[in-house]
C-alpha positions as a Python dict, from the first residue, in 0.01 Angstrom:
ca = {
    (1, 'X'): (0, 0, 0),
    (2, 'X'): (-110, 21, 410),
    (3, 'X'): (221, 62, 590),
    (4, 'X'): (249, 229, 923),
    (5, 'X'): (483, 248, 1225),
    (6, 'X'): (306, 73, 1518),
    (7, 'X'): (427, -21, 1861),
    (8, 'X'): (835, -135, 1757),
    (9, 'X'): (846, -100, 1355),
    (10, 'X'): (709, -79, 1029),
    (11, 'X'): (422, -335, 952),
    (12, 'X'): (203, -387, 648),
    (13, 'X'): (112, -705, 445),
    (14, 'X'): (449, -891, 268),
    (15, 'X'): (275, -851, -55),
    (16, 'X'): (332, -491, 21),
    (17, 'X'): (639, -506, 142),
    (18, 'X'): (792, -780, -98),
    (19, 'X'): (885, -513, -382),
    (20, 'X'): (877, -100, -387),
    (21, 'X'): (794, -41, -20),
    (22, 'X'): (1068, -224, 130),
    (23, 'X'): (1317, -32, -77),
    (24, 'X'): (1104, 275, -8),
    (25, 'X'): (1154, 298, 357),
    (26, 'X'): (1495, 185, 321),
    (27, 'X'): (1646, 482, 89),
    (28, 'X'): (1390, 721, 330),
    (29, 'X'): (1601, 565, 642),
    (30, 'X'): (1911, 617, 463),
    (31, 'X'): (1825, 958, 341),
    (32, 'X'): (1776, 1025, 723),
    (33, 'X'): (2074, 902, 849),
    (34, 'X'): (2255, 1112, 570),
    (35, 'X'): (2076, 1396, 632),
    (36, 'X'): (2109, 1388, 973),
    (37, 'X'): (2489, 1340, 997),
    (38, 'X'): (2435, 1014, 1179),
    (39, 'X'): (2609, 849, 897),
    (40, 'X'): (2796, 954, 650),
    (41, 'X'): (2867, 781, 252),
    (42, 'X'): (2992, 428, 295),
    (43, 'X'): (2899, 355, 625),
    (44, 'X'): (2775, 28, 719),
    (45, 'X'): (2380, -79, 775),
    (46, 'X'): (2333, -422, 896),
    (47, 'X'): (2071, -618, 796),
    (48, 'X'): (1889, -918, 987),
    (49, 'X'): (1559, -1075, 894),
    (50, 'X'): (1332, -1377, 1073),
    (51, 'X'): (1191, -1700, 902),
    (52, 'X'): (890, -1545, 749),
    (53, 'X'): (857, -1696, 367),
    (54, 'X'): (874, -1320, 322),
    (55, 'X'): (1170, -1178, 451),
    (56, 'X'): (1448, -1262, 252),
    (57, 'X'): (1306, -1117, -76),
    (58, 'X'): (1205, -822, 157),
    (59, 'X'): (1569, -789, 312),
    (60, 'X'): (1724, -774, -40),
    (61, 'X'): (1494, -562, -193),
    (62, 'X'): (1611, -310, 117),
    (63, 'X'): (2032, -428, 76),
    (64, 'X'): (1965, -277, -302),
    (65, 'X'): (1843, 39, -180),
    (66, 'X'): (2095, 86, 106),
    (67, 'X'): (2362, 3, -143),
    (68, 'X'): (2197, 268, -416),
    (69, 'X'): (2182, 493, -137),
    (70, 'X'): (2586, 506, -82),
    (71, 'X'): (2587, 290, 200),
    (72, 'X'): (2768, -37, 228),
    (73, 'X'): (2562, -337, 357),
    (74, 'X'): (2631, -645, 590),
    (75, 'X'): (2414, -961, 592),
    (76, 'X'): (2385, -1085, 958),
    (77, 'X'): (2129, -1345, 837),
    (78, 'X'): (1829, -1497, 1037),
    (79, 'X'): (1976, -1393, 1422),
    (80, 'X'): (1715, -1239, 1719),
    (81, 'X'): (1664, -858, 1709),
    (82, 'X'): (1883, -823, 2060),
    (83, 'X'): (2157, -998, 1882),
    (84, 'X'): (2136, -742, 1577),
    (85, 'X'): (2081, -452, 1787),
    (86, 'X'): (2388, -564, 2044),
    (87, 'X'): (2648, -552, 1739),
    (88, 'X'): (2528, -272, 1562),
    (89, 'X'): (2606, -97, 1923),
    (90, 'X'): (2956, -257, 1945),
    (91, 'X'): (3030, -136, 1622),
    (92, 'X'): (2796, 184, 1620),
    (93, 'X'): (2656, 59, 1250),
    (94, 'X'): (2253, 171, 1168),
    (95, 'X'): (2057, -149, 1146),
    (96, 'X'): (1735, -268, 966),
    (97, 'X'): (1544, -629, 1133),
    (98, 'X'): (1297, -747, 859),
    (99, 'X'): (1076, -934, 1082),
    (100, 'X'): (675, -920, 1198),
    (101, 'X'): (740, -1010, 1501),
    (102, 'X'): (429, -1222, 1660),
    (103, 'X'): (170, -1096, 1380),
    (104, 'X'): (14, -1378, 1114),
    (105, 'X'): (244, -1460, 835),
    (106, 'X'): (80, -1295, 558),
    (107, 'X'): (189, -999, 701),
    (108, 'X'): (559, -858, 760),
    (109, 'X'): (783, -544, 882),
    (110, 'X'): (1125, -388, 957),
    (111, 'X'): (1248, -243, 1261),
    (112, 'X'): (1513, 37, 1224),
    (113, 'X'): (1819, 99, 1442),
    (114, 'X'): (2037, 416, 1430),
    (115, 'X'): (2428, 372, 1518),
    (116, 'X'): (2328, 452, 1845),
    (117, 'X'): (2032, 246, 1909),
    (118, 'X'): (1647, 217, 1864),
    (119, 'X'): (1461, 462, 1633),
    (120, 'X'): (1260, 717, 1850),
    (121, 'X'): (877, 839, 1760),
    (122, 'X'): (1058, 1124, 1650),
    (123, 'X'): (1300, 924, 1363),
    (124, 'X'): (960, 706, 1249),
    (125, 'X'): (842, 1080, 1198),
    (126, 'X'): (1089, 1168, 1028),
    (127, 'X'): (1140, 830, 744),
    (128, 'X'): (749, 854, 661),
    (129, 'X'): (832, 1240, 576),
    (130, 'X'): (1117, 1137, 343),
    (131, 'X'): (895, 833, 208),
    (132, 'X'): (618, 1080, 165),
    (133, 'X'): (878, 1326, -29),
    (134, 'X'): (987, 995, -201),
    (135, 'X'): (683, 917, -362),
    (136, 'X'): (547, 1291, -425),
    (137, 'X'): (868, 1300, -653),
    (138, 'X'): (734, 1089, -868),
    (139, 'X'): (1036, 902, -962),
    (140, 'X'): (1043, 525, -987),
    (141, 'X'): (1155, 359, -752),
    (142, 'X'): (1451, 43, -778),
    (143, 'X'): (1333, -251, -614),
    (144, 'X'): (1623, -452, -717),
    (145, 'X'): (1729, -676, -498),
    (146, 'X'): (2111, -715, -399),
    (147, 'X'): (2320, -1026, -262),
    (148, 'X'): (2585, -826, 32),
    (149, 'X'): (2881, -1040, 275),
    (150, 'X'): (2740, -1256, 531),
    (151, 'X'): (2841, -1227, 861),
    (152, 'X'): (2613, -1412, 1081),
    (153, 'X'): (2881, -1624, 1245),
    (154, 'X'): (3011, -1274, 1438),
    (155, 'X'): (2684, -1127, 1532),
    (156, 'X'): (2597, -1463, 1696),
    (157, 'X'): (2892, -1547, 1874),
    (158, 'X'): (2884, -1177, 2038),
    (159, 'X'): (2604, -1264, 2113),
    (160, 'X'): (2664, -1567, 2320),
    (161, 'X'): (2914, -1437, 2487),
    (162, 'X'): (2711, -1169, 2611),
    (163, 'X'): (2485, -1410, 2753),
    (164, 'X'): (2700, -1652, 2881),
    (165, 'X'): (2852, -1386, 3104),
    (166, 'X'): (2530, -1339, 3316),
    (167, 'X'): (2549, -1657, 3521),
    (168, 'X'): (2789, -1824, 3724),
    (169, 'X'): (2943, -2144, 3554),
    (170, 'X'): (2673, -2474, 3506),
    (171, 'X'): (2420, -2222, 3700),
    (172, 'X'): (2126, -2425, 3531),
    (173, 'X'): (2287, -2771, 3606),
    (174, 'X'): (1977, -2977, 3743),
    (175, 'X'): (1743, -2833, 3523),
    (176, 'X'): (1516, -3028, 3225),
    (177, 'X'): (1434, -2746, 2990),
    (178, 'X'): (1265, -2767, 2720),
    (179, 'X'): (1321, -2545, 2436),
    (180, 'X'): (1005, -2480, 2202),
    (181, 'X'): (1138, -2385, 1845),
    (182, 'X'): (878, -2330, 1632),
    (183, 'X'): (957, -2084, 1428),
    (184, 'X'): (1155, -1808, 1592),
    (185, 'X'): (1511, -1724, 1510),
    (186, 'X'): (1595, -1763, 1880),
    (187, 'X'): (1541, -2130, 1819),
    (188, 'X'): (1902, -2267, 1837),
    (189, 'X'): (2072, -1995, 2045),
    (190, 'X'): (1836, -2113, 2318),
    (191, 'X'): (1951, -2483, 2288),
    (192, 'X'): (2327, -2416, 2262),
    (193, 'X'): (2281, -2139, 2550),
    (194, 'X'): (2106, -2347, 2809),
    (195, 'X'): (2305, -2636, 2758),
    (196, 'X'): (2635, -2417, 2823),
    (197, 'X'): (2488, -2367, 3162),
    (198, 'X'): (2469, -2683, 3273),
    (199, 'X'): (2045, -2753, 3154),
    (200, 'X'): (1921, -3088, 2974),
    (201, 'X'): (1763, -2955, 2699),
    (202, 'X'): (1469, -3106, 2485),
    (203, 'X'): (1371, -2938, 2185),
    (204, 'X'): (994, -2910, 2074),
    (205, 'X'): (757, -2836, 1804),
    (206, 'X'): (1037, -2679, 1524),
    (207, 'X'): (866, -2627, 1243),
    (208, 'X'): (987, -2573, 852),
    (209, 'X'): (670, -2294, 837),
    (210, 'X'): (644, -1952, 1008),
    (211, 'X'): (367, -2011, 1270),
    (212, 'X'): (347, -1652, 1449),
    (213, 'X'): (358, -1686, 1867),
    (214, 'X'): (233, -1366, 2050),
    (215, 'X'): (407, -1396, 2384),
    (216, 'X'): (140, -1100, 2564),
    (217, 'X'): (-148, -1320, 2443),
    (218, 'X'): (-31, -1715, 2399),
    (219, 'X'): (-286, -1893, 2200),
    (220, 'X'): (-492, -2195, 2365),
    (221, 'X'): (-352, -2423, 2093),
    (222, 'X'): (4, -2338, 2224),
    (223, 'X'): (-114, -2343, 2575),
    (224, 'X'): (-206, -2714, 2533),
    (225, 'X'): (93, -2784, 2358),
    (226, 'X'): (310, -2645, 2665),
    (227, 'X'): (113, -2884, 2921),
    (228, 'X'): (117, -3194, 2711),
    (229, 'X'): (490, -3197, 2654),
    (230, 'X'): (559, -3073, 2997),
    (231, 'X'): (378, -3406, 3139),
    (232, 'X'): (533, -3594, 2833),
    (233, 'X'): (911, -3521, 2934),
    (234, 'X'): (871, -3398, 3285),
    (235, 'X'): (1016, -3086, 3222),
    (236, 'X'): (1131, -2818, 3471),
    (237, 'X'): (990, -2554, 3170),
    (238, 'X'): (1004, -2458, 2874),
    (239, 'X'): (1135, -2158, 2679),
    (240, 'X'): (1041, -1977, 2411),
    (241, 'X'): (998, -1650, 2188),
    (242, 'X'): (816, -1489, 1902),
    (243, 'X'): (956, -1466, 1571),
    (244, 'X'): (1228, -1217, 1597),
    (245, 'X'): (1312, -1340, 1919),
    (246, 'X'): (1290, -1025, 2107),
    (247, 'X'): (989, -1146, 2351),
    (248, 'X'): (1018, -1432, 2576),
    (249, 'X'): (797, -1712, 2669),
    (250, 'X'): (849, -1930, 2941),
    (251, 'X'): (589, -2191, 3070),
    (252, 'X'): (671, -2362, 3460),
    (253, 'X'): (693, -2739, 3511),
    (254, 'X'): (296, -2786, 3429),
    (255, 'X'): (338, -2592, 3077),
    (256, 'X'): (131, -2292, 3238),
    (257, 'X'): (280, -1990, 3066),
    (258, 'X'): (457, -1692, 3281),
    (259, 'X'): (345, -1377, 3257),
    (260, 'X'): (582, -1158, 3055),
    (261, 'X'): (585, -883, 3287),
    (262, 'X'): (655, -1084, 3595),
    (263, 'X'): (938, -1242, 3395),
    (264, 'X'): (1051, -850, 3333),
    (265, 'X'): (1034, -772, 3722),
    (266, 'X'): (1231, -1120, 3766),
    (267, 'X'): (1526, -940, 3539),
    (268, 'X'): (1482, -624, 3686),
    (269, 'X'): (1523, -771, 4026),
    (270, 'X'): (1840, -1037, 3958),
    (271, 'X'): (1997, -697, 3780),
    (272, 'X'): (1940, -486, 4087),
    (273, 'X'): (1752, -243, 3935),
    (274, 'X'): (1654, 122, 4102),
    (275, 'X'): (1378, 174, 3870),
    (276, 'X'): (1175, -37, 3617),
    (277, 'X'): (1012, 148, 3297),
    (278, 'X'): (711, -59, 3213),
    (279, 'X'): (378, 11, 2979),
    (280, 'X'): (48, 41, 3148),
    (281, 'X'): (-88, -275, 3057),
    (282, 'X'): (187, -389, 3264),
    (283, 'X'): (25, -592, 3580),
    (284, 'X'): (-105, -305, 3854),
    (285, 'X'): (50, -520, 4138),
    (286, 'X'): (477, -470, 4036),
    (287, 'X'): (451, -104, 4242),
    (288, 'X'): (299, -314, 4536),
    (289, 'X'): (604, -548, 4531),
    (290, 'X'): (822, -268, 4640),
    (291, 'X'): (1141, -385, 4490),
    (292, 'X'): (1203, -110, 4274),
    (293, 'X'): (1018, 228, 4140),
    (294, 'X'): (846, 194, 3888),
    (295, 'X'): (736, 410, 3596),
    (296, 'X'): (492, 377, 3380),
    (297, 'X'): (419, 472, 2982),
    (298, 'X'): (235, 407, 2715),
    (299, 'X'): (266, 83, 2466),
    (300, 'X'): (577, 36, 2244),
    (301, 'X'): (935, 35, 2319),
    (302, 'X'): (991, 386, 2175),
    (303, 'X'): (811, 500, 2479),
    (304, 'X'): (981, 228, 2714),
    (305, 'X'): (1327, 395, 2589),
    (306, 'X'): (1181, 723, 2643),
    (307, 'X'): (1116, 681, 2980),
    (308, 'X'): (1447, 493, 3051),
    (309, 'X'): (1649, 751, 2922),
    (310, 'X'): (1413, 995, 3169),
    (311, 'X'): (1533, 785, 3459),
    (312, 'X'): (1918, 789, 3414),
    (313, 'X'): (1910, 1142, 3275),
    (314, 'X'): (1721, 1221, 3683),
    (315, 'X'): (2078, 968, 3840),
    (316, 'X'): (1926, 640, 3896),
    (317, 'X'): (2196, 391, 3885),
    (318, 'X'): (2051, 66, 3735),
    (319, 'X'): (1743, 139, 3514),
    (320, 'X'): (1572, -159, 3302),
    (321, 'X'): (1280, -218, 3127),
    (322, 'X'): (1030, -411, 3046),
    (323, 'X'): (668, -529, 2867),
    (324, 'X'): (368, -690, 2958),
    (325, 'X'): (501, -943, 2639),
    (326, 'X'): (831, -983, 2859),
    (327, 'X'): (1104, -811, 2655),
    (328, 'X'): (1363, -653, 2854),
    (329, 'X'): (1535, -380, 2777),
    (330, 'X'): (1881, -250, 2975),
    (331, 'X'): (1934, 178, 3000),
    (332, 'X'): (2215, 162, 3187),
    (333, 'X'): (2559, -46, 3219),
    (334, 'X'): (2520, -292, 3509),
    (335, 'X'): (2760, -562, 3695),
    (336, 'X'): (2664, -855, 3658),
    (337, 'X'): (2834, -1194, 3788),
    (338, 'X'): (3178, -970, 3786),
    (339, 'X'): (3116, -884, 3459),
    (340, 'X'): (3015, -538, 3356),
    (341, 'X'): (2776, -543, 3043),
    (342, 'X'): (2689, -247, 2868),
    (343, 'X'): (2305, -129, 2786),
    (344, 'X'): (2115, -263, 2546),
    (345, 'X'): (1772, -82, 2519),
    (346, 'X'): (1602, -298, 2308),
    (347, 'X'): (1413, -589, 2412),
    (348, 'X'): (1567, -894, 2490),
    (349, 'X'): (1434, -1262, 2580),
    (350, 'X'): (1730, -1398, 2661),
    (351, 'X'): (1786, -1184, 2964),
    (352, 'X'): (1398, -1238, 3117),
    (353, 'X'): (1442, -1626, 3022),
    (354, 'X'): (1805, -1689, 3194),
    (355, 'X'): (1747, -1443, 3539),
    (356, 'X'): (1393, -1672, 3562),
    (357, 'X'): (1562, -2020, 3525),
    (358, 'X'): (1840, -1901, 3762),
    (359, 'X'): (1640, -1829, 4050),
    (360, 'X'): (1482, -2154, 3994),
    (361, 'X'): (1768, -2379, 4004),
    (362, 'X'): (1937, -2120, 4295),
    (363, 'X'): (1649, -2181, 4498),
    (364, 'X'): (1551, -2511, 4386),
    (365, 'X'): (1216, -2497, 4385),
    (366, 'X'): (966, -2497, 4129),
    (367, 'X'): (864, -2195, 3902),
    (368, 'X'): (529, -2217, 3975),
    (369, 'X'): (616, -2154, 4336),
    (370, 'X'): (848, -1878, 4237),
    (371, 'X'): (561, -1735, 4063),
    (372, 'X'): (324, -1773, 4350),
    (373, 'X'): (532, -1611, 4572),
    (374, 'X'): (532, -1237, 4388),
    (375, 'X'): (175, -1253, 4531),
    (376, 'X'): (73, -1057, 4206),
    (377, 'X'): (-299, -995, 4074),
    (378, 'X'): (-421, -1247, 3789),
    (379, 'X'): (-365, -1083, 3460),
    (380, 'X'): (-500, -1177, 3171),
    (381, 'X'): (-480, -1097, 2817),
    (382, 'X'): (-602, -1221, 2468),
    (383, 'X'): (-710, -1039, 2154),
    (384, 'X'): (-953, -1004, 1880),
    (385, 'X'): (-748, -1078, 1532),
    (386, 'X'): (-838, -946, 1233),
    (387, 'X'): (-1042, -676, 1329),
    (388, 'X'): (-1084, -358, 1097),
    (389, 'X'): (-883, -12, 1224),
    (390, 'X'): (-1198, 171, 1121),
    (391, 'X'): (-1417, -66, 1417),
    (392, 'X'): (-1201, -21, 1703),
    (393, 'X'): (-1138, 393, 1601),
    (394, 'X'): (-1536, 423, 1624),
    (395, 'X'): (-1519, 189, 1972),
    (396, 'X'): (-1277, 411, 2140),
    (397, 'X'): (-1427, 717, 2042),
    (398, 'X'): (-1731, 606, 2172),
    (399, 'X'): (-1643, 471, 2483),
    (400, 'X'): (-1456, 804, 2535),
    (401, 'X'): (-1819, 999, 2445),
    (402, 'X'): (-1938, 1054, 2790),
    (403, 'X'): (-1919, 860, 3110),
    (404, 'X'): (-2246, 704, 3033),
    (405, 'X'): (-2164, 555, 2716),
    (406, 'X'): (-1863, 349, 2901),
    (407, 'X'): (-2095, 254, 3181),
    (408, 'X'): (-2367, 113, 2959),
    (409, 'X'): (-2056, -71, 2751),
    (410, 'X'): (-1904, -224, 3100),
    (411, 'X'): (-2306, -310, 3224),
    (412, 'X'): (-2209, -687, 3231),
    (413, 'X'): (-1850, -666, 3361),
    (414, 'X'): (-1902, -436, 3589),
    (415, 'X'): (-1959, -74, 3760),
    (416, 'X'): (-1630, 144, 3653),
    (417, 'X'): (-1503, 316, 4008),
    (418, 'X'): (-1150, 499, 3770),
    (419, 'X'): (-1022, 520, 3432),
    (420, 'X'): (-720, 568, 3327),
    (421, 'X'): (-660, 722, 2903),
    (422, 'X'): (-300, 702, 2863),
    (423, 'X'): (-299, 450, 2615),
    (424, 'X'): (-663, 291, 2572),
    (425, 'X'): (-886, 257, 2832),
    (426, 'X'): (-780, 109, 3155),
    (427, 'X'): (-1086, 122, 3396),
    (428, 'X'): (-1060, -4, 3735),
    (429, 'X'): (-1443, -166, 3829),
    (430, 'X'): (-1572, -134, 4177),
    (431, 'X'): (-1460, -477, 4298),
    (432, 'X'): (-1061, -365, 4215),
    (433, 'X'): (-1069, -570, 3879),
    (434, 'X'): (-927, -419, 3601),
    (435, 'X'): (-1091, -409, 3234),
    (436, 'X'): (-783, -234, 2938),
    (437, 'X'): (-896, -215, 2585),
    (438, 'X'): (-683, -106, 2332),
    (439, 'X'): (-651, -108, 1946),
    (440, 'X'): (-328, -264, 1885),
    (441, 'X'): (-46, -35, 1729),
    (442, 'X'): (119, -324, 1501),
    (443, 'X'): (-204, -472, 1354),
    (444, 'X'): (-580, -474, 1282),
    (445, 'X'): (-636, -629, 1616),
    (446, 'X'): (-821, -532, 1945),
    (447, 'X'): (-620, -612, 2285),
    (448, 'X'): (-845, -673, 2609),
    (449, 'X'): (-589, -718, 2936),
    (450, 'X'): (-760, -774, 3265),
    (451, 'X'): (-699, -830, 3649),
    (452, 'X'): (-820, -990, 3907),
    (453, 'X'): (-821, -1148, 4228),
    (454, 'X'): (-814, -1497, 4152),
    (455, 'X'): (-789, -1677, 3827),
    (456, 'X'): (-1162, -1781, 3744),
    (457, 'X'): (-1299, -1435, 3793),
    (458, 'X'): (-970, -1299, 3579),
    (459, 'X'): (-1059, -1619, 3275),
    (460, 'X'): (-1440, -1494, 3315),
    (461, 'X'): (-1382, -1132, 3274),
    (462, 'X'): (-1156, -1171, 2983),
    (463, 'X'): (-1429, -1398, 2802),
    (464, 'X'): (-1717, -1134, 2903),
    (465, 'X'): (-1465, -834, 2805),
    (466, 'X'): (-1377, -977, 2416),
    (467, 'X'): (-1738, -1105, 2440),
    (468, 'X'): (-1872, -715, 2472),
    (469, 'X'): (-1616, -603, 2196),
    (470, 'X'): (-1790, -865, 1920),
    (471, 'X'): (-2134, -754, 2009),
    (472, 'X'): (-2000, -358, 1966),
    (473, 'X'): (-1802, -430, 1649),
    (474, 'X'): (-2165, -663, 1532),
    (475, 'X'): (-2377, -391, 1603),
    (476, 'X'): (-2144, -131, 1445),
    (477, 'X'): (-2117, -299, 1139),
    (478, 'X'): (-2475, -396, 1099),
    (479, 'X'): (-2561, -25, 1208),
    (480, 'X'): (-2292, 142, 1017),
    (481, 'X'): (-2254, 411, 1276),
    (482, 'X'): (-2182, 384, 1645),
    (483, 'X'): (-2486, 496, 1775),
    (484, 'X'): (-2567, 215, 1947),
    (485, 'X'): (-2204, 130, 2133),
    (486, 'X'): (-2444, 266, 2479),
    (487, 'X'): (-2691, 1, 2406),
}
């Protein structure tokens, strides 16, 4: 059994999952809560899950151990993670999402919410510890599953009424959206939402099968996808997520895809924020807008919370964040359209996808013009699936060997002028491109983001950067050793 908290979550393969583990981490979470005095016997957990095949064996399994645990349990069914997280808030209830996320299907994972919000690095610490002590007892344990009250209905419509509050009446009137299903439990809130405001909506592509949809690296299958029905149904864009709903995509009106973290600055900016919290692989060019501060951390929205709660702890009125996959995450209350909603800090795609669509039918213009003018550097990103933990450990350590060893690696992308270690490598070549590679914190996967100053030399680098990682991870397992990653 391989289970580990990455970036948001818990993630290991379902087979893993679908039986001791899931009820595992569940009685550890509840033992924390207990232990911790953030809940006390017979308080509630909600429960939400996404489409996997997977996750409603896996969400039962962890309603029996909740229940065995002295807790009481509420189904909120197959609803995003903001929509979870916002009603566990209203009603200050711990929450579990059963979902992967973006990762391939055979694998799965749950995301844990206190009363109060999002688990810290801290509370992941603190669950493996009582797993650990869990399974040094030595005592079986129950994996029987358990059937709890539904109450999906509720945690939708708050929901929707959250996010019909943002914009003025019919504010997308005009508008030909359409509304890429696929797989993600965002699929119908999307349709009914947009169409409240005033959008024709098409739907697209909804599929009976989980097909996983990484939002930080869309695949060229999807890509293609986007532009043919975009010419099909001359469409204004067209909106997306990943499977739990808590990343957006959005392509403009020739089904090129928006980067996430310009759709993040997009919220930040219709929210009037004073400071945006955003990872490092976040593009280099949001500081040189000059719109808002912004600070930056490492990967995962433990750290994005982190820094949020940094910001409004130091008096800065309106704080968001944000991702380089586009969730956006609120720290603070905020006005909006005369309505004040409170914080959310967990990402969102609703908010990104609605602030980006409203400035396009406000300003009536196209989004690819809206993109154009944030004048930002071409970013890039993509990654290398499948590839072993062990392979990109033994690349990053190497790369990190001497100054020498990352030269002779970058030899064909470039000279490196800075580099930057707070969460892989982020080196900044000679020419102002930027090469980041970095093991992924969800899944056996290797991330390469890149910048540049037009397009072509941003498509070429990223082909020449994941190009240089499979002749390393060749070499290294033909060599067994990674003495020649300065070759």
């Amino acid at each position: 059994m391989s289970l580990k908290f990455g970036t948001s979550g818990l993630r290991g393969l379902s087979v893993d999952l679908e039986g001791p583990a899931a009820a595992l981490y569940a009685t550890a979470f509840a033992h924390t809560l207990l232990a911790s005095g953030q809940a006390k016997p017979g308080d509630t957990v909600l429960i939400a899950r996404d489409f996997r095949a997977s996750s409603p064996a896996i969400a039962a399994i962890a309603a029996g151990a909740l229940l065995r645990a002295g807790l009481t349990v509420r189904d909120c069914g197959t609803v995003p993670t903001p929509a979870l997280a916002l009603y566990a808030l209203t009603t200050r209830s711990a929450a579990l999402m059963v979902t992967g996320s973006h990762i391939p299907a055979d694998r799965n994972g749950i995301k844990f919410y206190r009363p109060d919000g999002e688990i810290a690095k801290d509370d992941e610490l603190a669950i493996t510890q009582a797993a650990d002590a869990l399974q040094a007892s030595l005592v079986a344990i129950d994996a029987t599953p358990a059937e709890v009250p539904n109450i999906e209905p509720t945690v939708r419509d708050l929901f929707i009424a959250r996010n019909m509050a943002l914009l003025p009446e019919r504010a997308l009137s005009g508008l030909k959206v359409g509304v890429y299903q696929h797989s993600t439990v965002a699929r119908d809130l999307f349709v009914d939402v947009l169409a409240r405001y005033g959008a024709e909506v098409v739907p697209l592509g909804r599929s009976d099968t989980f097909i996983p949809v990484d939002t930080e690296a869309v695949s060229a299958d999807t890509v293609s996808a986007l532009r043919r029905w975009a010419g099909e149904h001359a469409l204004d864009a067209i909106v997306s997520a990943d499977g739990d709903g808590d990343r957006p995509l959005v392509s403009n009106e020739a089904g090129e895809p928006i980067r996430g973290d310009l759709l993040g600055l997009i919220a930040a900016e219709f929210l009037g924020a004073t400071v945006a919290v955003t990872p490092v692989t976040s593009n280099s060019g949001l500081e040189r807008r000059g719109t808002t501060e912004v600070l930056r951390t490492r990967v995962g929205s433990p750290f994005v919370i982190a820094g949020m709660q940094d910001a409004v702890t130091s008096g800065h009125a309106c704080v968001v964040g944000f991702e380089a996959n586009g969730g956006t995450l609120t720290g603070s209350d905020v006005t909006v359209n005369g309505t004040r909603f409170a914080a959310l800090p967990t990402r969102d795609c609703f908010l990104p996808v609605l602030a980006v669509l409203y400035q396009a039918a406000e300003r009536r213009e196209p989004l690819s013009a809206i993109v154009a003018g944030y004048r930002l550097p071409v970013a890039l990103s993509d990654r290398l699936e499948r590839f072993p933990v062990e392979t990109s450990q033994a690349l990053m350590a190497a790369l990190r060997s001497t100054p020498e060893a990352l030269a002779a690696f970058l030899k064909p992308l470039g000279a490196p002028a800075a580099v930057s270690d707070i969460d892989g490598l982020r080196i900044t070549l000679m020419d102002d491109s930027i090469v980041h590679l970095r093991p992924s914190g969800n899944a056996p996967e290797m991330r390469c983001y890149v910048e540049s100053a037009t397009e072509e030399k941003a498509q070429a680098l990223l082909a020449d950067g994941l190009a240089r990682i499979r002749d390393w991870a060749d070499q290294f397992g033909q060599a067994g050793t990674t003495g020649r990653a300065s070759e």
